[in-house]
Structures are given as structure tokens and as C-alpha cells.
Amino acid sequence: MEAVVSGVPVHFVEHGSGTPVLALHGAGVDHREIAGGLEPVFGSIPGFRRLYPDLPGMGRTPAHASLNSNDDVLDLLLGFIDSTIGDEPFLLIGQSYGGYLARAVAHMHPQAAGLALVCPVGAHAGSVPKHEVLVSSVSPAGLDAESEASFRSYFVVQTDETLHRFQQLVAPAAALVDEQGLARIFSRWELRDRPESAARYPHPVLVLAGRQDATAGYADGWALARDYPRGTFAVLDRAGHALLHEQAALVQAFLAEWIERVREDQALVRAGSRFP
């Protein structure tokens, strides 16, 4: 599917019906990675309409010449929400780079009813551990040298299962990345209105980090606690930046619990027991 926002064609995939869920993937991939991690959750929890856009310069959404910063990408996302969701309450899920953008959307959009972040990155690189492979029990036959290097540097748990997920959900997006376009956008990385400068977000939040994450680390996730009084924060061992794949069952369990907290919170809002 495609939504044209300010002249930019935004490609997205949609599943299900009900309360909208906007899920934003990380850098260097496309919607398939986060969709692959989330669809098993919503397969057993009905009543949600999941929207998975390709972010600019990735997948089938171009890094349009009008997009020169993350502020421009944020404006594009707000327009995408207006076009596809409108003024109804919706849930936000962001992975890595998508988490950075999702935090900003949550603080700017009055209908953002819940926020979940998986290995979120921030405005600046924080303290991160060195890349440490914990499990290596697979020989990635059939991968070219570049793909194997990508797999080895992304995953700290290298098994047949994680290799399969890499091949199905991560590797196919590499050829679709507009490196020059992303470099242009990322050259103005920091958002004009930083999420941490906004008022505290009042709705249910989930922040998941990998203990061995050498890209985003885990300490900065805990630092977000002051901004999210309704937040659950978990650091999962045996997982790096590929947490979505390396601890898939735990991630799905945490997300299912977060969804129930959002449902409960929205019921109170509708009943007038709590202001949004």
C-alpha cells in the first residue's frame, strides 16, 4: 500500500482491523524486520490494525529530496498518521532508530495512547559494551562475505534460528537502502524538539534493551525512566541489538502485557476516570 504525504510516496503494509498500531523499524532495514517480530504477538490478540511503513531511504519509500533531516522525517510521519489513522487513539512501537522517532511522535501527538521501544537509540551515542558473541553454533553457508559479516556483527546469539530470521527479515532489505539519502538525512540527526524536553508522557510504556547491545547499549534505556512514570523497563541477557530475534519469546510476552496495560488505561480514559 502507499500513502502520499507532502509529495512523498510512503510504502506501508497493513494487517488486521481495530485500534491502530504504528510500528517503526530501525535503520538499514525495512518494515519486514519489525513486522516479523510483532505479528506473532498480534496473531493471538485480536482487535488491532497494524501499520508498518518503510521509513525514508529504506524499503520502497524513497529518500525524497525534500527530506534533509530527522525533523523532516518526523513531519512526514505525522502527516502519515493524519492520512492513515486520523484522530483516533493509536499505539506506537519503535525499534532502534524507529524508537527515536516513536518517542518524538508520542510526545507530539495527543492520540498516542501507548509507547513501546525495543533497543531505542537517542540523540547521542551513549555508553555501549563491546560486541560479544555469546552463542556461535552455526556456519552461515550460502551467505556472501558481506552478508555474513553483517550477521556476525549484528547478532550475539548465532544459531540456526537467528540465521534464518536474519535471512528472512533483515538481509533482503540491504539492497533497498539508499545510503546517500540516509547519509543526508542522518547528517542532521538531532531533533529540533527533543522528546526528553517535553512533558512526561502519561500512558503505558515499555522499554526493552539487550544486555549485550553494542549499538544502543542498555543504560540509556533506564535513563528514560523519569520521562515515563507508567513505564516498564527490562534489560534482557543473551541479547544484543538484535533483541527482537534473540529473545523473541520474552519480547512477545512483554509486548502482550503492555498491550493489556494500554487497553486498561484507555478504558479508564473513556469512562472519564482518567484524563488523557
Tab-separated table of C-alpha atoms in Angstrom:
chain	number	residue	atom	x	y	z
A	1	MET	CA	0.000	0.000	0.000
A	2	GLU	CA	1.053	3.603	-0.422
A	3	ALA	CA	0.175	6.933	1.162
A	4	VAL	CA	1.429	10.116	-0.483
A	5	VAL	CA	2.432	12.642	2.171
A	6	SER	CA	3.656	16.086	1.084
A	7	GLY	CA	4.596	14.627	-2.269
A	8	VAL	CA	6.490	11.670	-0.768
A	9	PRO	CA	5.117	8.175	-1.518
A	10	VAL	CA	5.273	6.234	1.754
A	11	HIS	CA	5.054	2.488	1.265
A	12	PHE	CA	3.466	0.512	4.090
A	13	VAL	CA	1.990	-2.871	4.883
A	14	GLU	CA	-1.220	-3.211	6.865
A	15	HIS	CA	-2.632	-6.186	8.771
A	16	GLY	CA	-5.785	-6.644	10.806
A	17	SER	CA	-8.518	-4.261	11.936
A	18	GLY	CA	-9.345	-2.334	15.078
A	19	THR	CA	-7.215	0.022	17.151
A	20	PRO	CA	-4.301	1.280	15.021
A	21	VAL	CA	-0.733	0.303	15.867
A	22	LEU	CA	2.087	2.198	14.141
A	23	ALA	CA	5.347	0.216	14.134
A	24	LEU	CA	8.623	1.855	13.069
A	25	HIS	CA	11.664	-0.201	12.090
A	26	GLY	CA	15.359	0.521	12.597
A	27	ALA	CA	17.983	1.902	10.236
A	28	GLY	CA	19.319	-0.146	7.335
A	29	VAL	CA	16.332	-2.496	7.118
A	30	ASP	CA	12.662	-2.124	6.190
A	31	HIS	CA	9.240	-2.930	7.620
A	32	ARG	CA	9.821	-6.691	7.379
A	33	GLU	CA	12.074	-6.870	10.435
A	34	ILE	CA	9.718	-5.289	12.936
A	35	ALA	CA	6.663	-6.923	11.355
A	36	GLY	CA	8.340	-10.306	11.707
A	37	GLY	CA	8.867	-9.643	15.395
A	38	LEU	CA	5.405	-8.267	16.144
A	39	GLU	CA	2.966	-10.298	14.085
A	40	PRO	CA	3.237	-13.382	16.368
A	41	VAL	CA	2.015	-11.152	19.225
A	42	PHE	CA	-0.999	-9.786	17.397
A	43	GLY	CA	-1.807	-13.170	15.944
A	44	SER	CA	-3.163	-14.124	19.361
A	45	ILE	CA	-4.505	-10.680	20.375
A	46	PRO	CA	-7.325	-9.573	18.044
A	47	GLY	CA	-8.664	-6.062	17.584
A	48	PHE	CA	-5.605	-4.218	16.289
A	49	ARG	CA	-4.842	-2.722	12.890
A	50	ARG	CA	-1.077	-2.844	12.392
A	51	LEU	CA	0.637	-0.377	10.060
A	52	TYR	CA	4.254	-0.994	9.076
A	53	PRO	CA	5.692	1.839	6.942
A	54	ASP	CA	9.075	1.753	5.255
A	55	LEU	CA	10.981	4.750	6.584
A	56	PRO	CA	12.571	7.108	4.015
A	57	GLY	CA	15.566	5.720	2.154
A	58	MET	CA	14.668	2.172	3.127
A	59	GLY	CA	12.413	-0.453	1.608
A	60	ARG	CA	10.143	1.089	-1.006
A	61	THR	CA	9.927	4.600	0.476
A	62	PRO	CA	12.365	6.951	-1.258
A	63	ALA	CA	14.689	9.390	0.489
A	64	HIS	CA	12.888	12.234	-1.269
A	65	ALA	CA	14.918	15.370	-1.968
A	66	SER	CA	12.689	17.302	0.442
A	67	LEU	CA	13.876	15.142	3.357
A	68	ASN	CA	17.106	16.526	4.782
A	69	SER	CA	16.905	15.809	8.497
A	70	ASN	CA	15.193	13.669	11.103
A	71	ASP	CA	12.864	16.611	11.741
A	72	ASP	CA	11.726	16.244	8.129
A	73	VAL	CA	11.173	12.502	8.673
A	74	LEU	CA	9.201	13.249	11.837
A	75	ASP	CA	6.982	15.708	9.964
A	76	LEU	CA	6.458	13.057	7.297
A	77	LEU	CA	5.382	10.535	9.948
A	78	LEU	CA	2.934	12.994	11.490
A	79	GLY	CA	1.443	13.518	8.046
A	80	PHE	CA	1.322	9.752	7.508
A	81	ILE	CA	-0.606	9.390	10.772
A	82	ASP	CA	-3.069	12.077	9.693
A	83	SER	CA	-3.535	10.278	6.363
A	84	THR	CA	-3.901	6.704	7.579
A	85	ILE	CA	-5.082	6.909	11.201
A	86	GLY	CA	-6.696	10.302	11.630
A	87	ASP	CA	-7.711	11.461	15.079
A	88	GLU	CA	-8.330	8.117	16.800
A	89	PRO	CA	-6.104	6.772	19.600
A	90	PHE	CA	-3.235	4.571	18.429
A	91	LEU	CA	-0.293	2.591	19.806
A	92	LEU	CA	3.325	3.260	18.890
A	93	ILE	CA	6.132	0.710	18.672
A	94	GLY	CA	9.661	1.639	17.643
A	95	GLN	CA	12.809	-0.415	17.192
A	96	SER	CA	16.262	1.213	17.302
A	97	TYR	CA	16.092	4.304	15.026
A	98	GLY	CA	12.343	3.809	14.872
A	99	GLY	CA	12.301	4.120	18.655
A	100	TYR	CA	13.957	7.542	18.439
A	101	LEU	CA	11.228	8.716	16.086
A	102	ALA	CA	8.445	6.981	18.034
A	103	ARG	CA	9.396	8.819	21.227
A	104	ALA	CA	9.067	12.128	19.419
A	105	VAL	CA	5.711	11.184	17.891
A	106	ALA	CA	4.378	10.075	21.288
A	107	HIS	CA	5.201	13.425	22.877
A	108	MET	CA	3.816	15.445	19.959
A	109	HIS	CA	0.625	13.567	19.064
A	110	PRO	CA	-2.293	13.798	21.519
A	111	GLN	CA	-3.766	10.459	20.400
A	112	ALA	CA	-0.651	8.357	21.079
A	113	ALA	CA	-2.117	6.014	23.699
A	114	GLY	CA	0.891	3.797	24.406
A	115	LEU	CA	4.581	3.570	23.549
A	116	ALA	CA	6.839	0.509	23.269
A	117	LEU	CA	10.555	0.798	22.495
A	118	VAL	CA	12.905	-2.033	21.552
A	119	CYS	CA	16.624	-1.179	21.745
A	120	PRO	CA	15.952	2.536	21.192
A	121	VAL	CA	18.747	4.857	20.135
A	122	GLY	CA	18.834	8.503	21.204
A	123	ALA	CA	20.119	11.895	20.181
A	124	HIS	CA	23.687	10.975	21.123
A	125	ALA	CA	25.641	7.746	21.389
A	126	GLY	CA	25.851	6.613	24.989
A	127	SER	CA	27.973	4.064	26.787
A	128	VAL	CA	27.851	0.715	24.998
A	129	PRO	CA	29.635	-2.598	25.619
A	130	LYS	CA	31.918	-4.199	23.075
A	131	HIS	CA	30.317	-6.648	20.672
A	132	GLU	CA	30.473	-10.032	22.403
A	133	VAL	CA	29.203	-13.201	20.752
A	134	LEU	CA	27.632	-15.395	23.432
A	135	VAL	CA	26.475	-18.327	21.291
A	136	SER	CA	28.016	-19.383	17.997
A	137	SER	CA	26.669	-22.705	16.798
A	138	VAL	CA	26.017	-22.104	13.118
A	139	SER	CA	28.014	-21.910	9.934
A	140	PRO	CA	26.205	-19.473	7.615
A	141	ALA	CA	26.659	-21.428	4.404
A	142	GLY	CA	25.217	-19.717	1.372
A	143	LEU	CA	25.818	-16.170	2.614
A	144	ASP	CA	28.184	-13.928	0.715
A	145	ALA	CA	31.040	-12.328	2.663
A	146	GLU	CA	29.194	-9.045	3.182
A	147	SER	CA	26.026	-10.711	4.454
A	148	GLU	CA	27.978	-12.992	6.770
A	149	ALA	CA	29.840	-10.020	8.220
A	150	SER	CA	26.521	-8.248	8.771
A	151	PHE	CA	25.070	-11.290	10.525
A	152	ARG	CA	28.151	-11.756	12.712
A	153	SER	CA	28.251	-8.083	13.738
A	154	TYR	CA	24.501	-7.800	14.444
A	155	PHE	CA	23.771	-10.986	16.388
A	156	VAL	CA	25.352	-12.046	19.669
A	157	VAL	CA	23.341	-15.279	19.542
A	158	GLN	CA	24.312	-17.005	16.298
A	159	THR	CA	22.211	-20.123	15.843
A	160	ASP	CA	20.250	-21.775	13.036
A	161	GLU	CA	17.133	-19.964	14.239
A	162	THR	CA	18.677	-16.476	14.330
A	163	LEU	CA	20.377	-17.062	10.978
A	164	HIS	CA	17.006	-17.965	9.481
A	165	ARG	CA	15.460	-14.780	10.884
A	166	PHE	CA	18.362	-12.757	9.504
A	167	GLN	CA	17.944	-14.282	6.056
A	168	GLN	CA	14.174	-13.779	6.029
A	169	LEU	CA	13.717	-10.440	7.804
A	170	VAL	CA	16.970	-8.476	7.694
A	171	ALA	CA	19.219	-9.344	4.752
A	172	PRO	CA	16.670	-8.774	1.930
A	173	ALA	CA	16.377	-5.084	2.867
A	174	ALA	CA	20.088	-4.344	2.429
A	175	ALA	CA	19.847	-3.969	-1.342
A	176	LEU	CA	16.993	-1.452	-0.971
A	177	VAL	CA	18.833	1.007	1.284
A	178	ASP	CA	19.603	4.418	-0.237
A	179	GLU	CA	22.935	5.008	1.501
A	180	GLN	CA	23.381	8.540	0.142
A	181	GLY	CA	19.844	9.502	1.038
A	182	LEU	CA	20.200	8.202	4.581
A	183	ALA	CA	23.538	9.963	4.997
A	184	ARG	CA	21.864	13.234	4.008
A	185	ILE	CA	19.010	12.761	6.479
A	186	PHE	CA	21.210	11.482	9.300
A	187	SER	CA	23.659	14.386	8.902
A	188	ARG	CA	21.037	16.378	10.808
A	189	TRP	CA	20.278	13.665	13.319
A	190	GLU	CA	19.191	15.538	16.423
A	191	LEU	CA	15.550	16.536	16.551
A	192	ARG	CA	14.614	20.161	16.979
A	193	ASP	CA	12.253	19.330	19.849
A	194	ARG	CA	13.936	16.548	21.806
A	195	PRO	CA	11.489	14.107	23.441
A	196	GLU	CA	13.226	14.411	26.817
A	197	SER	CA	12.492	18.152	26.782
A	198	ALA	CA	8.743	17.529	26.620
A	199	ALA	CA	6.298	16.957	29.451
A	200	ARG	CA	6.201	13.499	30.977
A	201	TYR	CA	4.290	11.002	28.883
A	202	PRO	CA	1.286	9.755	30.933
A	203	HIS	CA	0.382	6.498	29.166
A	204	PRO	CA	1.742	2.934	29.496
A	205	VAL	CA	5.281	2.490	28.188
A	206	LEU	CA	7.558	-0.492	27.603
A	207	VAL	CA	11.321	-0.167	27.107
A	208	LEU	CA	13.313	-3.302	26.261
A	209	ALA	CA	17.098	-3.379	25.959
A	210	GLY	CA	19.647	-6.085	25.242
A	211	ARG	CA	22.333	-6.502	27.899
A	212	GLN	CA	24.936	-7.126	25.187
A	213	ASP	CA	23.718	-4.376	22.823
A	214	ALA	CA	26.858	-2.818	21.308
A	215	THR	CA	24.849	-0.304	19.253
A	216	ALA	CA	22.392	1.331	21.662
A	217	GLY	CA	23.620	-0.103	24.957
A	218	TYR	CA	21.204	-0.581	27.828
A	219	ALA	CA	21.975	2.133	30.405
A	220	ASP	CA	20.364	4.916	28.383
A	221	GLY	CA	17.097	2.986	28.347
A	222	TRP	CA	16.930	3.130	32.120
A	223	ALA	CA	17.720	6.852	31.981
A	224	LEU	CA	14.357	7.303	30.249
A	225	ALA	CA	12.519	6.281	33.431
A	226	ARG	CA	11.996	9.853	34.596
A	227	ASP	CA	10.135	10.692	31.370
A	228	TYR	CA	7.775	7.716	31.609
A	229	PRO	CA	6.042	7.325	35.006
A	230	ARG	CA	3.947	4.435	33.575
A	231	GLY	CA	6.967	2.648	32.166
A	232	THR	CA	8.181	-0.939	32.434
A	233	PHE	CA	11.928	-1.230	31.798
A	234	ALA	CA	13.662	-4.545	31.185
A	235	VAL	CA	17.243	-5.425	30.260
A	236	LEU	CA	17.421	-8.919	28.757
A	237	ASP	CA	20.545	-11.043	28.938
A	238	ARG	CA	21.610	-13.154	25.967
A	239	ALA	CA	20.614	-10.390	23.571
A	240	GLY	CA	22.255	-7.551	21.703
A	241	HIS	CA	20.787	-5.045	19.256
A	242	ALA	CA	19.015	-7.982	17.585
A	243	LEU	CA	16.960	-8.461	20.766
A	244	LEU	CA	13.779	-8.767	18.697
A	245	HIS	CA	15.151	-12.055	17.324
A	246	GLU	CA	17.454	-13.328	20.064
A	247	GLN	CA	14.834	-13.229	22.831
A	248	ALA	CA	11.713	-13.383	20.695
A	249	ALA	CA	9.513	-15.203	23.230
A	250	LEU	CA	10.321	-12.765	26.048
A	251	VAL	CA	9.837	-9.748	23.801
A	252	GLN	CA	6.433	-11.069	22.767
A	253	ALA	CA	5.431	-11.696	26.396
A	254	PHE	CA	6.409	-8.171	27.445
A	255	LEU	CA	4.554	-6.672	24.483
A	256	ALA	CA	1.405	-8.660	25.246
A	257	GLU	CA	1.426	-7.372	28.833
A	258	TRP	CA	1.995	-3.787	27.628
A	259	ILE	CA	-0.960	-4.064	25.239
A	260	GLU	CA	-3.183	-5.104	28.146
A	261	ARG	CA	-1.982	-2.094	30.164
A	262	VAL	CA	-2.826	0.202	27.246
A	263	ARG	CA	-6.283	-1.340	26.931
A	264	GLU	CA	-6.900	-0.849	30.650
A	265	ASP	CA	-5.658	2.747	30.540
A	266	GLN	CA	-7.845	3.616	27.547
A	267	ALA	CA	-10.888	2.096	29.237
A	268	LEU	CA	-10.325	4.460	32.165
A	269	VAL	CA	-9.964	7.400	29.793
A	270	ARG	CA	-13.211	6.521	28.007
A	271	ALA	CA	-15.018	6.119	31.337
A	272	GLY	CA	-13.835	9.553	32.432
A	273	SER	CA	-11.894	8.096	35.368
A	274	ARG	CA	-8.629	9.454	33.988
A	275	PHE	CA	-7.816	12.362	31.700
A	276	PRO	CA	-5.824	11.540	28.536
